[in-house]
Amino acid sequence: MRKKLVGILTILVALGMLVSPLLKPVAAEDQKVLKIAMYSATGSLFMGAWNPSSAGFRDVYSTRAAGLAQDEGAYVWGIEGDYHPYRCTLVEGKENVKVPETALVFNTTTKKWQPDHAGEVAPTAATFKCQKIYFHDGHKLTVADVMYGYYWSWEWSSQDGDQDPYFDANEADWSAEAMQKLLGIEVKEEDDNYFVVTIYHTYTFPPYKKYQYWYFTPYASYPWQLIYAMSELVAESNRARFANQTEGVELFSFSESTEDIQQIDMLTPSHAKKVAEMLEKLKNEKPIPDVIKDFIYDEQDEIKEYDSIINFINTHNHMFISTGPYLIDVYKPENLYLRYVKFDKWVKPEFAEDMYNFEPYFDVVELYGIQNENTIILGVASGEYDVSWYSFPSFTFSGLSDEQKSNIDMYVNIGGFWDMVWNPVHDKDNPYVITVGDKKYFNPFAIREIRFAMEYLINRNYIIQNILQGSGGPMYTPWTSGDTVAIEKLQPVVDAFGIDAQGDEEYALQLIEQAMQKAARELANMGYELKKVNGKWYFNGEPVKIVGIGRQEDERKDEAYYIAEILRKAGFEVEVKIVDRRTANQIVYLSDPANYEWGYYTEGWVASGSVLFSISRILQYYTTAWFGPGFVGWKFTPENTYRATVEEVLKYLGNGDIQAAIDMLELEYYTTPDKLEPILDWTADDIGWLIYTSNYKNQTLDSEAKYWDLTKIGAAIGIYESFRVFTAETWEFFPVNKRIKFRVMDPAVGLGNSIVMKSAYLAEAPETPTQTETTTTQTTTTQTTTTTPSPTQTQPTTTQSPTETGGICGPAILVGLAVVPLLLRRFKK
């Protein structure tokens, strides 16, 4: 860690670009426009759709852009990495409380709110008082918006029969397990300005009680009428598909995107128009759905709100209606341009601490998609743009003149990292072959031993020194070096496998050769021919070919070529396709891996925070729960492919002796094979779900020692199976023109934390920040310039969500699910 701190300091000193301390503002009332540049793919600002399901806001660009128009909600994720009250305050947190008759859940069978768990003992009961604020169309958030969000997540993650039009398989993957933890929601009171709600659930987290109480929060990001109309539009599409009556019908889905089906997008004008038409229809036919009737605060106002939402859509040509300090006034996708204006009904958060209780300074924010990184950097230096919302490695600034450097402040981002994801697809009846149409292909990455060999074949030092040019560090698990506690805890796992930054090419090629020879023998028994001729592998007379996908926007294109080069040493033919981010997203995540369009992809991830107790890393990166390897189609589930168990991995590490492996991994709770007995047959999926939900298959996560042991075991299985191989963390910097300062600054991810950009102001601004804000920013920027900040040294900190703070995705958006999506999903870059 010390070496890394010195490394970043050296980079900044060499560039002559140490971040200046916070300036006390003076008057300059005529400068109220903030111009943000974001590195953009060809023809598109964003990689995916904006919608409130778990399939929406899957990329960092969408998350950041949406964040300016979204309120922080129930809480703000602080720069030190912890919950801080914002719109809600925790009135009371209790444990082992009997669920009352007034606490309801939505029963997806009866389609009614019922006290299904009344009389049961809830491990957790959290009571929140929340502030009611305005949506961008001008009407106030109510309890009905909150309860509809919970209803939606229950309804769309549970399937009632094979042809349930209100079911989304992706939603079930992401949120069904979490929703099962809810035992009841009790609305205690509501008036014009506040509401009080108690949530009863089974989630516990003994290592840090705050996670437990804030796991579910009662807030909403969108009006229920909007979600209602979007849902009915998708349900109509599903009914048409089930009835095979799709000719001439425009089809929509929350998660699917194919030639025939559009993933519904709140920014797309044609989608917004269809939703407006549905709103008009619902207003006339069934304005108040049965599932929300009992929670309506003022029925006439709720019906009037249909018109205000329709008017907003007609005026702004999109349907992104949220509660943030800015609303999206103009969106021109063809010009890669988005314009925000300050929302005049936004009010400061009543329950926020002083540090986060500020009003955004700028009246207008303009977001420009720029397709050349030099244009962004030079534009920020010249003042054409104020801020880059894309971070760059240090060497991209080396060509600037001293004068240009003097105009820029640099804010560090150590939350990004790279990995290689392999496509392990194969036929159900053949562990080596995938059939596409009438063509059969041999897939090397269907073989665990070959994926595992890549842990050693990849020279991480080469990537850092030659591709990142020193602006990064080696990575072996999905934790960056800023997560100091996790890195220390997980080092025995890395050591147990003998992996290091230099790699071991000879050993890796030996592993691949052995695996290929074994496959050749087994395929011969099936009537196929796999053989090596003059150092090159052939399957049924044709070269074994791997297609690699690299990204044209950054240095991952060079990584893609490097991976191709080392794979050729193993005797494979490799074709590299360099594409933009939107194309890569469509190929890798939104298309069925069974199409076999790709063999490997240079993934990149960006966090919007850091966390000591991450509950989602194992689940996100080593299992099929969310990215397995993509969102749709074939996944590496135990039903589709062989999966390693805890017992298999520990016996591998201990040469058959589980106790030796326990000692090697330095386990603190599972100290004997007998203690491990209940989980020896578990896969990484099981381990991930236990960490994520705290109660799973009669096992409970009830101590910090058990948390770290399970994390170590999950990481060990992850390395052994190597569906993903982590290569490097990136040390990058956000360039900001010196005239722009920030009231708060995240020491780990810089401008990646959603609250940071909202805190931007001009150095000559008329309002002086509070002493708390000044001190915080000065401390952070000083730390950033002299060391690499370690966000986990002071407080348990956050990822994603399914996001480490930032734009809230999926169930978090709709039901205020705090930890599950928020702690933490990392976003695709």
Tab-separated table of C-alpha atoms in Angstrom, residues 547-826:
chain	number	residue	atom	x	y	z
A	547	VAL	CA	-12.814	-13.987	-30.786
A	548	GLY	CA	-11.744	-11.259	-28.365
A	549	ILE	CA	-13.654	-8.038	-27.807
A	550	GLY	CA	-11.741	-4.879	-26.908
A	551	ARG	CA	-12.871	-1.315	-26.386
A	552	GLN	CA	-11.846	1.454	-28.727
A	553	GLU	CA	-12.298	4.261	-26.175
A	554	ASP	CA	-9.388	3.429	-23.887
A	555	GLU	CA	-6.312	1.285	-23.292
A	556	ARG	CA	-8.390	-1.889	-23.060
A	557	LYS	CA	-7.981	-2.219	-26.811
A	558	ASP	CA	-4.278	-2.759	-26.127
A	559	GLU	CA	-5.136	-5.269	-23.417
A	560	ALA	CA	-7.310	-7.175	-25.908
A	561	TYR	CA	-4.390	-7.456	-28.320
A	562	TYR	CA	-2.065	-8.535	-25.493
A	563	ILE	CA	-4.437	-11.333	-24.450
A	564	ALA	CA	-4.618	-12.448	-28.087
A	565	GLU	CA	-0.833	-12.578	-28.259
A	566	ILE	CA	-0.447	-14.829	-25.206
A	567	LEU	CA	-3.330	-17.095	-26.268
A	568	ARG	CA	-1.590	-17.698	-29.595
A	569	LYS	CA	1.332	-19.110	-27.618
A	570	ALA	CA	-1.038	-21.847	-26.454
A	571	GLY	CA	-1.841	-22.780	-30.057
A	572	PHE	CA	-5.113	-20.908	-30.579
A	573	GLU	CA	-6.104	-18.700	-33.483
A	574	VAL	CA	-7.340	-15.371	-32.161
A	575	GLU	CA	-9.314	-12.593	-33.833
A	576	VAL	CA	-9.596	-9.268	-32.004
A	577	LYS	CA	-12.559	-6.990	-32.607
A	578	ILE	CA	-12.226	-3.431	-31.322
A	579	VAL	CA	-15.650	-1.851	-30.836
A	580	ASP	CA	-17.261	1.084	-29.051
A	581	ARG	CA	-18.820	0.654	-25.639
A	582	ARG	CA	-22.419	0.434	-26.834
A	583	THR	CA	-21.565	-2.313	-29.332
A	584	ALA	CA	-19.586	-4.208	-26.687
A	585	ASN	CA	-22.495	-3.942	-24.280
A	586	GLN	CA	-24.878	-5.356	-26.871
A	587	ILE	CA	-22.596	-8.268	-27.793
A	588	VAL	CA	-21.459	-9.289	-24.318
A	589	TYR	CA	-24.305	-8.425	-21.963
A	590	LEU	CA	-27.469	-8.117	-24.025
A	591	SER	CA	-26.981	-11.076	-26.361
A	592	ASP	CA	-27.101	-14.772	-25.535
A	593	PRO	CA	-23.563	-16.129	-24.923
A	594	ALA	CA	-24.747	-19.266	-26.739
A	595	ASN	CA	-24.567	-17.268	-29.975
A	596	TYR	CA	-20.809	-17.620	-29.459
A	597	GLU	CA	-19.993	-14.204	-30.893
A	598	TRP	CA	-17.134	-13.711	-28.477
A	599	GLY	CA	-14.647	-15.687	-26.402
A	600	TYR	CA	-13.246	-12.996	-24.121
A	601	TYR	CA	-13.949	-9.377	-23.295
A	602	THR	CA	-11.827	-6.724	-21.593
A	603	GLU	CA	-14.230	-5.678	-18.858
A	604	GLY	CA	-13.823	-2.435	-16.963
A	605	TRP	CA	-15.598	-1.395	-13.779
A	606	VAL	CA	-16.025	1.872	-11.927
A	607	ALA	CA	-17.172	2.212	-8.331
A	608	SER	CA	-18.956	5.173	-6.844
A	609	GLY	CA	-17.641	4.462	-3.368
A	610	SER	CA	-15.792	1.892	-1.301
A	611	VAL	CA	-16.844	-0.395	1.529
A	612	LEU	CA	-15.236	-2.394	4.288
A	613	PHE	CA	-17.938	-5.050	4.397
A	614	SER	CA	-18.915	-5.505	0.777
A	615	ILE	CA	-21.791	-7.937	0.624
A	616	SER	CA	-22.006	-8.211	-3.163
A	617	ARG	CA	-18.517	-8.726	-4.599
A	618	ILE	CA	-18.587	-12.527	-4.566
A	619	LEU	CA	-22.117	-12.585	-5.933
A	620	GLN	CA	-21.476	-10.030	-8.657
A	621	TYR	CA	-18.212	-11.310	-10.078
A	622	TYR	CA	-18.016	-15.020	-9.309
A	623	THR	CA	-21.608	-16.202	-9.723
A	624	THR	CA	-24.465	-16.186	-12.202
A	625	ALA	CA	-26.754	-14.017	-10.065
A	626	TRP	CA	-26.264	-10.842	-12.102
A	627	PHE	CA	-23.542	-11.206	-14.729
A	628	GLY	CA	-23.282	-14.818	-15.703
A	629	PRO	CA	-21.541	-13.757	-17.952
A	630	GLY	CA	-24.244	-11.420	-19.317
A	631	PHE	CA	-27.787	-10.423	-18.447
A	632	VAL	CA	-29.641	-12.717	-20.834
A	633	GLY	CA	-29.455	-16.215	-22.240
A	634	TRP	CA	-27.058	-18.974	-21.199
A	635	LYS	CA	-25.451	-18.646	-17.771
A	636	PHE	CA	-22.855	-20.750	-15.993
A	637	THR	CA	-25.351	-22.144	-13.514
A	638	PRO	CA	-24.889	-25.626	-12.023
A	639	GLU	CA	-27.698	-26.726	-14.339
A	640	ASN	CA	-25.714	-25.663	-17.416
A	641	THR	CA	-22.119	-26.417	-16.545
A	642	TYR	CA	-19.923	-28.038	-13.935
A	643	ARG	CA	-19.388	-25.908	-10.829
A	644	ALA	CA	-16.725	-26.403	-8.200
A	645	THR	CA	-17.650	-26.899	-4.566
A	646	VAL	CA	-16.039	-25.655	-1.376
A	647	GLU	CA	-14.741	-29.162	-0.709
A	648	GLU	CA	-13.134	-29.495	-4.136
A	649	VAL	CA	-11.330	-26.166	-3.892
A	650	LEU	CA	-10.074	-26.724	-0.350
A	651	LYS	CA	-8.814	-30.188	-1.227
A	652	TYR	CA	-7.023	-28.729	-4.246
A	653	LEU	CA	-5.300	-26.102	-2.112
A	654	GLY	CA	-4.465	-28.538	0.661
A	655	ASN	CA	-3.415	-31.422	-1.602
A	656	GLY	CA	-6.345	-33.424	-0.333
A	657	ASP	CA	-6.143	-32.134	3.235
A	658	ILE	CA	-8.964	-29.713	4.075
A	659	GLN	CA	-7.353	-28.752	7.397
A	660	ALA	CA	-4.194	-27.736	5.550
A	661	ALA	CA	-6.270	-25.459	3.320
A	662	ILE	CA	-8.033	-23.966	6.359
A	663	ASP	CA	-4.671	-23.107	7.844
A	664	MET	CA	-3.398	-21.796	4.537
A	665	LEU	CA	-6.354	-19.420	4.150
A	666	GLU	CA	-6.073	-18.377	7.812
A	667	LEU	CA	-9.757	-18.977	8.508
A	668	GLU	CA	-10.925	-17.689	11.884
A	669	TYR	CA	-14.396	-19.206	12.291
A	670	TYR	CA	-14.324	-22.276	10.055
A	671	THR	CA	-11.252	-23.616	11.821
A	672	THR	CA	-11.972	-27.341	11.378
A	673	PRO	CA	-13.450	-29.552	8.648
A	674	ASP	CA	-16.356	-30.294	11.000
A	675	LYS	CA	-17.306	-26.620	11.119
A	676	LEU	CA	-17.191	-26.520	7.327
A	677	GLU	CA	-19.338	-29.620	6.942
A	678	PRO	CA	-22.652	-27.760	6.305
A	679	ILE	CA	-21.181	-25.830	3.381
A	680	LEU	CA	-18.695	-28.287	1.837
A	681	ASP	CA	-21.038	-29.016	-1.066
A	682	TRP	CA	-21.767	-25.326	-1.697
A	683	THR	CA	-20.768	-23.468	-4.850
A	684	ALA	CA	-19.694	-19.840	-5.174
A	685	ASP	CA	-23.362	-18.988	-5.783
A	686	ASP	CA	-24.304	-20.350	-2.364
A	687	ILE	CA	-21.449	-18.531	-0.643
A	688	GLY	CA	-22.361	-15.318	-2.445
A	689	TRP	CA	-26.023	-15.510	-1.473
A	690	LEU	CA	-25.217	-16.123	2.188
A	691	ILE	CA	-22.928	-13.091	2.329
A	692	TYR	CA	-25.484	-11.009	0.435
A	693	THR	CA	-28.578	-11.968	2.389
A	694	SER	CA	-27.121	-13.054	5.777
A	695	ASN	CA	-29.513	-16.032	5.994
A	696	TYR	CA	-29.404	-18.792	3.381
A	697	LYS	CA	-30.024	-22.555	3.395
A	698	ASN	CA	-30.230	-22.687	7.183
A	699	GLN	CA	-26.919	-20.880	7.576
A	700	THR	CA	-26.554	-17.440	9.161
A	701	LEU	CA	-23.910	-14.783	8.763
A	702	ASP	CA	-23.681	-13.790	12.412
A	703	SER	CA	-20.123	-12.635	13.049
A	704	GLU	CA	-17.341	-10.647	11.471
A	705	ALA	CA	-15.055	-13.687	11.532
A	706	LYS	CA	-17.599	-15.702	9.573
A	707	TYR	CA	-18.013	-12.832	7.075
A	708	TRP	CA	-14.311	-12.753	6.277
A	709	ASP	CA	-14.016	-16.551	6.152
A	710	LEU	CA	-16.895	-16.773	3.677
A	711	THR	CA	-15.382	-13.971	1.624
A	712	LYS	CA	-12.055	-15.815	1.505
A	713	ILE	CA	-13.734	-19.079	0.523
A	714	GLY	CA	-15.804	-17.320	-2.131
A	715	ALA	CA	-12.705	-15.659	-3.564
A	716	ALA	CA	-10.845	-18.998	-3.558
A	717	ILE	CA	-13.648	-20.651	-5.539
A	718	GLY	CA	-13.704	-17.615	-7.834
A	719	ILE	CA	-10.020	-17.950	-8.645
A	720	TYR	CA	-10.276	-21.722	-9.033
A	721	GLU	CA	-13.157	-21.427	-11.523
A	722	SER	CA	-11.835	-18.203	-13.092
A	723	PHE	CA	-14.954	-17.179	-14.938
A	724	ARG	CA	-13.351	-13.771	-14.500
A	725	VAL	CA	-9.644	-13.059	-14.128
A	726	PHE	CA	-8.806	-9.712	-12.567
A	727	THR	CA	-5.836	-7.960	-14.087
A	728	ALA	CA	-5.297	-4.379	-12.898
A	729	GLU	CA	-6.709	-1.529	-10.893
A	730	THR	CA	-6.417	1.825	-12.612
A	731	TRP	CA	-5.088	5.010	-11.065
A	732	GLU	CA	-6.887	7.723	-12.912
A	733	PHE	CA	-7.647	11.401	-12.495
A	734	PHE	CA	-10.595	13.678	-13.198
A	735	PRO	CA	-9.338	16.954	-14.710
A	736	VAL	CA	-11.226	20.007	-13.452
A	737	ASN	CA	-10.684	23.642	-14.400
A	738	LYS	CA	-9.344	25.513	-11.379
A	739	ARG	CA	-12.270	27.895	-11.300
A	740	ILE	CA	-14.487	24.988	-10.179
A	741	LYS	CA	-14.358	23.787	-6.570
A	742	PHE	CA	-16.360	21.273	-4.569
A	743	ARG	CA	-17.904	21.446	-1.123
A	744	VAL	CA	-17.220	17.738	-0.644
A	745	MET	CA	-14.783	15.405	-2.373
A	746	ASP	CA	-14.603	11.617	-2.234
A	747	PRO	CA	-11.031	10.545	-1.429
A	748	ALA	CA	-11.397	7.228	-3.253
A	749	VAL	CA	-13.457	7.855	-6.373
A	750	GLY	CA	-13.318	11.621	-6.728
A	751	LEU	CA	-16.199	12.884	-8.852
A	752	GLY	CA	-17.632	9.369	-9.056
A	753	ASN	CA	-19.689	9.847	-5.879
A	754	SER	CA	-23.043	11.368	-6.854
A	755	ILE	CA	-23.046	13.978	-4.096
A	756	VAL	CA	-19.721	15.444	-5.236
A	757	MET	CA	-20.848	16.876	-8.581
A	758	LYS	CA	-23.904	18.377	-6.914
A	759	SER	CA	-21.530	20.219	-4.582
A	760	ALA	CA	-19.648	21.980	-7.409
A	761	TYR	CA	-19.436	25.781	-7.352
A	762	LEU	CA	-17.371	28.596	-8.831
A	763	ALA	CA	-14.334	29.722	-6.870
A	764	GLU	CA	-15.876	33.190	-6.949
A	765	ALA	CA	-19.301	31.938	-5.840
A	766	PRO	CA	-21.443	34.296	-3.749
A	767	GLU	CA	-22.111	31.794	-0.972
A	768	THR	CA	-19.330	30.740	1.388
A	769	PRO	CA	-19.362	27.055	2.279
A	770	THR	CA	-19.658	26.169	5.922
A	771	GLN	CA	-16.509	25.621	7.932
A	772	THR	CA	-17.269	21.902	7.960
A	773	GLU	CA	-17.442	21.815	4.182
A	774	THR	CA	-14.270	23.829	3.773
A	775	THR	CA	-12.339	21.640	6.157
A	776	THR	CA	-13.567	18.450	4.560
A	777	THR	CA	-12.665	19.463	1.047
A	778	GLN	CA	-9.270	20.809	2.034
A	779	THR	CA	-8.480	17.636	3.905
A	780	THR	CA	-9.607	15.473	1.030
A	781	THR	CA	-7.759	17.348	-1.674
A	782	THR	CA	-4.607	17.482	0.399
A	783	GLN	CA	-4.841	13.773	0.975
A	784	THR	CA	-5.447	13.197	-2.690
A	785	THR	CA	-2.349	15.096	-3.704
A	786	THR	CA	0.020	13.480	-1.262
A	787	THR	CA	-1.234	9.940	-0.948
A	788	THR	CA	-3.696	7.523	-2.337
A	789	PRO	CA	-6.675	7.859	0.011
A	790	SER	CA	-7.770	4.745	1.817
A	791	PRO	CA	-11.513	4.988	2.306
A	792	THR	CA	-11.734	1.938	4.516
A	793	GLN	CA	-9.373	3.041	7.263
A	794	THR	CA	-11.912	5.069	9.199
A	795	GLN	CA	-15.383	3.638	8.586
A	796	PRO	CA	-16.953	0.664	6.885
A	797	THR	CA	-17.348	2.009	3.399
A	798	THR	CA	-18.992	1.041	0.132
A	799	THR	CA	-19.837	-0.472	-4.729
A	800	GLN	CA	-22.894	-0.717	-8.270
A	801	SER	CA	-25.436	-2.035	-6.433
A	802	PRO	CA	-26.206	-3.662	-6.714
A	803	THR	CA	-24.115	-0.104	-6.584
A	804	GLU	CA	-21.928	1.512	-4.245
A	805	THR	CA	-23.903	4.685	-3.909
A	806	GLY	CA	-24.407	7.021	-6.837
A	807	GLY	CA	-27.354	6.432	-9.095
A	808	ILE	CA	-29.531	3.872	-7.428
A	809	CYS	CA	-30.490	0.957	-9.606
A	810	GLY	CA	-33.144	-1.663	-9.743
A	811	PRO	CA	-35.030	-2.419	-6.548
A	812	ALA	CA	-33.183	0.377	-4.788
A	813	ILE	CA	-34.831	2.931	-7.028
A	814	LEU	CA	-38.292	1.574	-6.452
A	815	VAL	CA	-38.259	0.317	-2.891
A	816	GLY	CA	-35.349	2.111	-1.257
A	817	LEU	CA	-33.421	-1.132	-0.954
A	818	ALA	CA	-30.311	0.312	0.537
A	819	VAL	CA	-27.557	-2.222	1.031
A	820	VAL	CA	-28.543	-4.896	-1.465
A	821	PRO	CA	-28.075	-2.890	-4.622
A	822	LEU	CA	-26.087	-0.160	-3.053
A	823	LEU	CA	-23.416	-1.997	-1.249
A	824	LEU	CA	-22.733	-2.742	-3.917
A	825	ARG	CA	-22.667	-3.053	-7.379
A	826	ARG	CA	-19.912	-1.667	-9.488
